[in-house]
Amino acid sequence: MSAETRTKRITIPDIRGRKGGEPIVALTSISAQTAKLLDDHVDLMLVGDSLGMVFYGMDSTIGVSLEMMIAHGRAVTRGSKKACVIVDMPFGSYQESPAQAFRNAALVMGETRCQGIKLEGGEEMAETVRFLTERGVPVMGHVGLMPQSVNRLGGFRAQGRTEESAAKIVADAKAIAEAGAFSVVVEGVIEPLGRTITDAIDVPTIGIGASPACDGQILVTEDVIGLFDEFTPKFAKRFANIGVMIAKAAAEYASDVRARRFPAKEHCYGFSAKDGGKASKKRAAG
Ligand code: KIV
């Protein structure tokens, strides 16, 4: 069913059931207003911790806090009615132990009312994914280029260039899927790895810089609309240039204010557009 004609919020089993079917359309979302605009067009919105970079101006996602994710998660669930909303667990909020992950995931779900959470990691996180899913927390995995591991990886680089590293990423995806994840984001991997992973696991893969063969695709909305240009990954296609429009609007506003063209009568209280302000002058004169 197209997102526009949908009346109810898409569920985790709906997403899980799209394996091998119509591609899952996903975008990141971090505000109520954006969520409202995207809601008719996407199946899934991710409140991604990329907000650290595209919203807060950080140079990586490492400094993002649980409080930030909860605040933006709340805004997105408030702004949307149809899309499945998933919130990223930030760095340091789940890696310590399955118990820590459950405590923080339950907080995120309770505070934001999102449908599930996403966490990064492969085989080493499988036990945590099992712990969470068995206790009612739907988990989306994230393998390949994992931005929270940027310091270990030495930068944002496509992964799976050697046979050994490709095999490790496949093993990671399998481990997370077998542990109960309802879908797995596959980021920044060299083809045909995205296809291999998609064939190897029985839950949907959502690609970002991965492969057209993935069961769905996700991009960071600010990349899609041209609102973030500090760093543009090869895989990000720009569908609009809102950044240029914002700068143009700001320049025109500034020029109107400086020339006293703004505010005009119609923007002021007490003037009536019809009588050119005569009535309000009379009122003021008493
Ligand atoms: O944080 C994020 O926006 C993400 C997507 C890139 C998948 O994890």
Tab-separated table of C-alpha atoms and ligand atoms in Angstrom:
chain	number	residue	atom	x	y	z
A	1	MET	CA	0.000	0.000	0.000
A	2	SER	CA	1.367	3.440	-0.865
A	3	ALA	CA	2.260	5.518	2.186
A	4	GLU	CA	-0.147	8.279	1.124
A	5	THR	CA	-3.247	6.061	1.265
A	6	ARG	CA	-2.256	4.423	4.547
A	7	THR	CA	-4.337	5.398	7.548
A	8	LYS	CA	-2.582	3.565	10.386
A	9	ARG	CA	1.000	3.677	11.566
A	10	ILE	CA	3.187	1.052	9.878
A	11	THR	CA	4.347	-1.588	12.340
A	12	ILE	CA	7.530	-3.558	12.914
A	13	PRO	CA	5.912	-6.765	11.499
A	14	ASP	CA	4.901	-4.737	8.402
A	15	ILE	CA	8.547	-3.758	7.863
A	16	ARG	CA	9.765	-7.278	8.646
A	17	GLY	CA	7.261	-8.645	6.118
A	18	ARG	CA	8.690	-6.557	3.280
A	19	LYS	CA	11.681	-8.893	2.824
A	20	GLY	CA	12.099	-9.419	-0.926
A	21	GLY	CA	8.996	-7.310	-1.678
A	22	GLU	CA	8.289	-3.686	-2.520
A	23	PRO	CA	11.379	-1.654	-1.514
A	24	ILE	CA	11.175	-0.056	1.929
A	25	VAL	CA	11.482	3.727	1.694
A	26	ALA	CA	13.236	5.267	4.686
A	27	LEU	CA	14.614	8.702	5.557
A	28	THR	CA	16.012	10.227	8.705
A	29	SER	CA	13.860	12.741	10.555
A	30	ILE	CA	14.684	14.958	13.508
A	31	SER	CA	11.856	17.464	13.899
A	32	ALA	CA	8.075	17.401	14.129
A	33	GLN	CA	7.761	19.592	11.054
A	34	THR	CA	9.986	17.387	8.896
A	35	ALA	CA	8.201	14.294	10.181
A	36	LYS	CA	4.882	15.782	9.094
A	37	LEU	CA	6.234	16.505	5.613
A	38	LEU	CA	7.787	13.065	5.167
A	39	ASP	CA	4.950	11.047	6.664
A	40	ASP	CA	2.969	10.543	3.442
A	41	HIS	CA	6.011	9.417	1.510
A	42	VAL	CA	8.146	7.084	3.590
A	43	ASP	CA	7.562	3.747	5.297
A	44	LEU	CA	10.097	4.327	8.040
A	45	MET	CA	11.623	7.376	9.703
A	46	LEU	CA	14.857	7.006	11.590
A	47	VAL	CA	15.720	9.531	14.251
A	48	GLY	CA	19.368	9.025	13.408
A	49	ASP	CA	22.269	10.044	15.592
A	50	SER	CA	23.625	11.703	12.432
A	51	LEU	CA	21.694	14.639	13.946
A	52	GLY	CA	24.893	15.291	15.907
A	53	MET	CA	26.482	16.360	12.624
A	54	VAL	CA	23.591	17.666	10.517
A	55	PHE	CA	21.772	19.512	13.323
A	56	TYR	CA	24.262	20.162	16.127
A	57	GLY	CA	27.365	20.780	13.968
A	58	MET	CA	29.498	18.085	15.609
A	59	ASP	CA	32.247	16.419	13.566
A	60	SER	CA	31.000	12.894	14.338
A	61	THR	CA	28.152	11.142	16.157
A	62	ILE	CA	30.285	10.363	19.211
A	63	GLY	CA	29.079	13.313	21.323
A	64	VAL	CA	25.362	12.659	20.854
A	65	SER	CA	23.516	12.030	24.132
A	66	LEU	CA	20.491	9.959	25.088
A	67	GLU	CA	18.703	13.191	26.050
A	68	MET	CA	19.181	14.582	22.523
A	69	MET	CA	17.819	11.388	20.965
A	70	ILE	CA	14.822	11.419	23.293
A	71	ALA	CA	14.015	15.077	22.584
A	72	HIS	CA	14.183	14.616	18.798
A	73	GLY	CA	12.428	11.228	18.996
A	74	ARG	CA	9.499	12.850	20.823
A	75	ALA	CA	9.252	15.568	18.173
A	76	VAL	CA	9.200	13.014	15.344
A	77	THR	CA	6.535	10.762	16.877
A	78	ARG	CA	4.438	13.875	17.574
A	79	GLY	CA	4.788	15.043	13.983
A	80	SER	CA	4.010	11.731	12.275
A	81	LYS	CA	1.004	9.432	12.190
A	82	LYS	CA	1.838	6.791	9.593
A	83	ALA	CA	5.528	5.990	9.331
A	84	CYS	CA	7.258	3.454	11.546
A	85	VAL	CA	9.564	5.522	13.798
A	86	ILE	CA	12.896	4.105	14.939
A	87	VAL	CA	15.282	5.969	17.257
A	88	ASP	CA	19.066	5.483	17.224
A	89	MET	CA	20.778	4.531	20.466
A	90	PRO	CA	23.735	6.939	20.819
A	91	PHE	CA	27.346	5.961	21.486
A	92	GLY	CA	27.915	4.751	25.041
A	93	SER	CA	24.243	4.071	25.791
A	94	TYR	CA	24.209	0.338	24.961
A	95	GLN	CA	27.712	-1.111	24.421
A	96	GLU	CA	28.514	-1.751	28.104
A	97	SER	CA	26.104	-4.626	28.737
A	98	PRO	CA	22.730	-6.040	27.658
A	99	ALA	CA	21.258	-4.676	30.917
A	100	GLN	CA	22.517	-1.150	30.175
A	101	ALA	CA	21.141	-1.437	26.639
A	102	PHE	CA	17.738	-2.573	27.907
A	103	ARG	CA	17.527	0.171	30.522
A	104	ASN	CA	18.270	2.902	27.981
A	105	ALA	CA	16.212	1.386	25.152
A	106	ALA	CA	13.203	1.134	27.485
A	107	LEU	CA	13.711	4.796	28.413
A	108	VAL	CA	13.873	5.820	24.747
A	109	MET	CA	10.773	3.810	23.855
A	110	GLY	CA	8.807	4.976	26.894
A	111	GLU	CA	9.681	8.643	26.442
A	112	THR	CA	9.344	8.877	22.657
A	113	ARG	CA	6.742	6.171	21.905
A	114	CYS	CA	8.836	5.075	18.926
A	115	GLN	CA	8.305	1.573	17.490
A	116	GLY	CA	11.868	0.373	17.992
A	117	ILE	CA	15.515	1.311	18.338
A	118	LYS	CA	18.614	0.981	16.169
A	119	LEU	CA	22.071	0.102	17.358
A	120	GLU	CA	25.387	-0.337	15.590
A	121	GLY	CA	27.504	-3.465	15.766
A	122	GLY	CA	27.997	-7.004	14.549
A	123	GLU	CA	28.767	-10.322	16.216
A	124	GLU	CA	29.859	-8.602	19.435
A	125	MET	CA	26.367	-7.057	19.816
A	126	ALA	CA	24.367	-10.230	19.043
A	127	GLU	CA	23.885	-11.122	22.706
A	128	THR	CA	22.522	-7.604	23.374
A	129	VAL	CA	20.183	-7.764	20.392
A	130	ARG	CA	18.806	-11.099	21.660
A	131	PHE	CA	18.432	-9.723	25.191
A	132	LEU	CA	16.475	-6.703	23.923
A	133	THR	CA	14.231	-8.471	21.419
A	134	GLU	CA	13.322	-11.219	23.907
A	135	ARG	CA	12.202	-8.452	26.279
A	136	GLY	CA	9.998	-6.573	23.820
A	137	VAL	CA	12.401	-4.058	22.289
A	138	PRO	CA	12.370	-4.275	18.470
A	139	VAL	CA	15.919	-3.803	17.201
A	140	MET	CA	17.196	-2.592	13.855
A	141	GLY	CA	20.846	-3.534	13.336
A	142	HIS	CA	23.521	-1.477	11.571
A	143	VAL	CA	26.601	-3.084	9.996
A	144	GLY	CA	29.348	-2.149	7.536
A	145	LEU	CA	30.418	1.466	7.955
A	146	MET	CA	29.418	2.191	11.537
A	147	PRO	CA	29.792	5.940	12.228
A	148	GLN	CA	30.106	5.383	16.003
A	149	SER	CA	33.311	3.434	15.239
A	150	VAL	CA	34.814	6.290	13.214
A	151	ASN	CA	37.821	6.517	15.529
A	152	ARG	CA	38.590	2.801	15.195
A	153	LEU	CA	38.027	2.880	11.417
A	154	GLY	CA	40.166	6.007	10.985
A	155	GLY	CA	37.469	7.921	9.077
A	156	PHE	CA	34.255	7.480	7.130
A	157	ARG	CA	35.454	4.934	4.569
A	158	ALA	CA	33.585	2.307	2.556
A	159	GLN	CA	34.018	-1.103	4.154
A	160	GLY	CA	34.520	-4.637	2.846
A	161	ARG	CA	37.417	-4.001	0.478
A	162	THR	CA	39.254	-7.194	1.378
A	163	GLU	CA	37.854	-10.731	1.333
A	164	GLU	CA	38.439	-10.958	5.048
A	165	SER	CA	36.609	-7.736	5.931
A	166	ALA	CA	33.740	-8.571	3.537
A	167	ALA	CA	33.325	-11.984	5.201
A	168	LYS	CA	33.331	-10.311	8.630
A	169	ILE	CA	30.524	-7.917	7.600
A	170	VAL	CA	28.418	-10.812	6.283
A	171	ALA	CA	29.016	-12.670	9.568
A	172	ASP	CA	28.016	-9.507	11.494
A	173	ALA	CA	24.743	-9.128	9.575
A	174	LYS	CA	23.921	-12.825	10.020
A	175	ALA	CA	24.637	-12.700	13.758
A	176	ILE	CA	22.393	-9.658	14.272
A	177	ALA	CA	19.563	-11.088	12.151
A	178	GLU	CA	19.756	-14.459	13.902
A	179	ALA	CA	19.687	-12.693	17.277
A	180	GLY	CA	16.257	-11.273	16.388
A	181	ALA	CA	16.761	-7.905	14.654
A	182	PHE	CA	13.725	-7.056	12.503
A	183	SER	CA	15.912	-5.416	9.838
A	184	VAL	CA	19.519	-4.426	9.307
A	185	VAL	CA	20.949	-1.174	7.940
A	186	VAL	CA	23.928	-1.887	5.693
A	187	GLU	CA	26.060	1.230	5.297
A	188	GLY	CA	28.980	2.075	3.012
A	189	VAL	CA	29.980	-1.316	1.663
A	190	ILE	CA	31.618	-2.267	-1.628
A	191	GLU	CA	29.398	-4.125	-4.101
A	192	PRO	CA	28.438	-6.942	-4.300
A	193	LEU	CA	28.486	-7.107	-0.504
A	194	GLY	CA	25.087	-5.436	-0.058
A	195	ARG	CA	23.557	-8.026	-2.367
A	196	THR	CA	25.380	-10.907	-0.648
A	197	ILE	CA	24.099	-9.782	2.767
A	198	THR	CA	20.566	-9.306	1.419
A	199	ASP	CA	20.635	-12.878	0.090
A	200	ALA	CA	22.171	-14.214	3.286
A	201	ILE	CA	19.680	-12.974	5.887
A	202	ASP	CA	15.934	-13.421	6.159
A	203	VAL	CA	15.090	-9.931	7.445
A	204	PRO	CA	15.054	-6.788	5.272
A	205	THR	CA	18.304	-4.984	4.596
A	206	ILE	CA	18.098	-1.200	4.370
A	207	GLY	CA	20.964	0.135	2.307
A	208	ILE	CA	22.801	3.443	2.538
A	209	GLY	CA	25.740	3.472	0.174
A	210	ALA	CA	25.253	-0.271	-0.147
A	211	SER	CA	23.352	-1.797	-3.070
A	212	PRO	CA	20.204	-1.418	-5.168
A	213	ALA	CA	19.616	-5.077	-4.258
A	214	CYS	CA	18.872	-4.158	-0.617
A	215	ASP	CA	15.267	-4.582	0.530
A	216	GLY	CA	15.026	-0.845	1.187
A	217	GLN	CA	17.015	2.377	1.073
A	218	ILE	CA	17.657	5.124	3.599
A	219	LEU	CA	19.345	8.513	3.304
A	220	VAL	CA	19.927	11.386	5.696
A	221	THR	CA	17.174	13.926	4.909
A	222	GLU	CA	19.493	16.936	5.205
A	223	ASP	CA	21.645	15.396	2.414
A	224	VAL	CA	18.547	14.766	0.281
A	225	ILE	CA	17.217	18.328	0.604
A	226	GLY	CA	20.564	20.128	0.439
A	227	LEU	CA	20.604	21.415	3.996
A	228	PHE	CA	23.987	20.001	4.954
A	229	ASP	CA	27.090	20.423	2.845
A	230	GLU	CA	29.985	20.086	5.273
A	231	PHE	CA	30.530	16.588	3.973
A	232	THR	CA	28.695	14.910	1.114
A	233	PRO	CA	29.136	11.170	0.874
A	234	LYS	CA	29.244	9.652	-2.637
A	235	PHE	CA	26.020	7.774	-1.948
A	236	ALA	CA	23.944	10.836	-1.034
A	237	LYS	CA	21.780	12.069	-3.889
A	238	ARG	CA	20.516	15.651	-3.541
A	239	PHE	CA	16.881	15.958	-4.617
A	240	ALA	CA	16.415	19.625	-3.609
A	241	ASN	CA	18.499	22.598	-2.550
A	242	ILE	CA	16.744	24.031	0.474
A	243	GLY	CA	20.013	25.474	1.826
A	244	VAL	CA	20.238	27.885	-1.109
A	245	MET	CA	16.560	28.848	-0.647
A	246	ILE	CA	17.087	29.588	3.066
A	247	ALA	CA	20.103	31.797	2.349
A	248	LYS	CA	18.149	33.639	-0.382
A	249	ALA	CA	15.162	34.205	1.930
A	250	ALA	CA	17.478	35.501	4.678
A	251	ALA	CA	19.192	37.889	2.240
A	252	GLU	CA	15.854	39.275	0.994
A	253	TYR	CA	14.562	39.677	4.573
A	254	ALA	CA	17.750	41.522	5.566
A	255	SER	CA	17.485	43.848	2.599
A	256	ASP	CA	13.775	44.585	3.326
A	257	VAL	CA	14.498	45.350	6.994
A	258	ARG	CA	17.434	47.615	6.144
A	259	ALA	CA	15.369	49.497	3.549
A	260	ARG	CA	12.373	49.703	5.959
A	261	ARG	CA	10.226	47.794	3.452
A	262	PHE	CA	9.482	45.267	6.216
A	263	PRO	CA	7.282	45.244	8.221
A	264	ALA	CA	4.650	46.701	5.896
A	265	LYS	CA	1.152	47.778	7.070
A	266	GLU	CA	-0.253	44.292	6.482
A	267	HIS	CA	2.237	42.843	8.963
A	268	CYS	CA	1.303	45.261	11.757
A	269	TYR	CA	-1.533	45.116	14.243
A	270	GLY	CA	-3.889	48.083	14.165
A	271	PHE	CA	-3.726	48.731	10.421
A	272	SER	CA	-6.491	47.474	8.207
A	273	ALA	CA	-5.397	46.579	4.700
A	274	LYS	CA	-8.679	48.030	3.265
A	275	ASP	CA	-8.722	51.491	4.859
A	276	GLY	CA	-4.984	51.951	4.720
A	277	GLY	CA	-4.906	52.215	8.522
A	278	LYS	CA	-7.475	55.072	8.832
A	279	ALA	CA	-9.709	53.100	11.188
A	280	SER	CA	-6.946	52.296	13.565
A	281	LYS	CA	-5.717	55.876	13.484
A	282	LYS	CA	-9.224	56.934	14.506
A	283	ARG	CA	-9.191	54.337	17.304
A	284	ALA	CA	-5.856	55.603	18.471
A	285	ALA	CA	-7.157	59.211	18.398
A	286	GLY	CA	-10.020	58.027	20.574
B	1	KIV	O1	22.310	8.172	12.089
B	1	KIV	C1	21.855	7.979	10.957
B	1	KIV	O2	21.338	8.874	10.293
B	1	KIV	C2	21.969	6.622	10.431
B	1	KIV	C3	21.632	6.427	8.991
B	1	KIV	C4	22.723	6.950	8.193
B	1	KIV	C5	21.293	5.021	8.675
B	1	KIV	O3	22.330	5.735	11.121
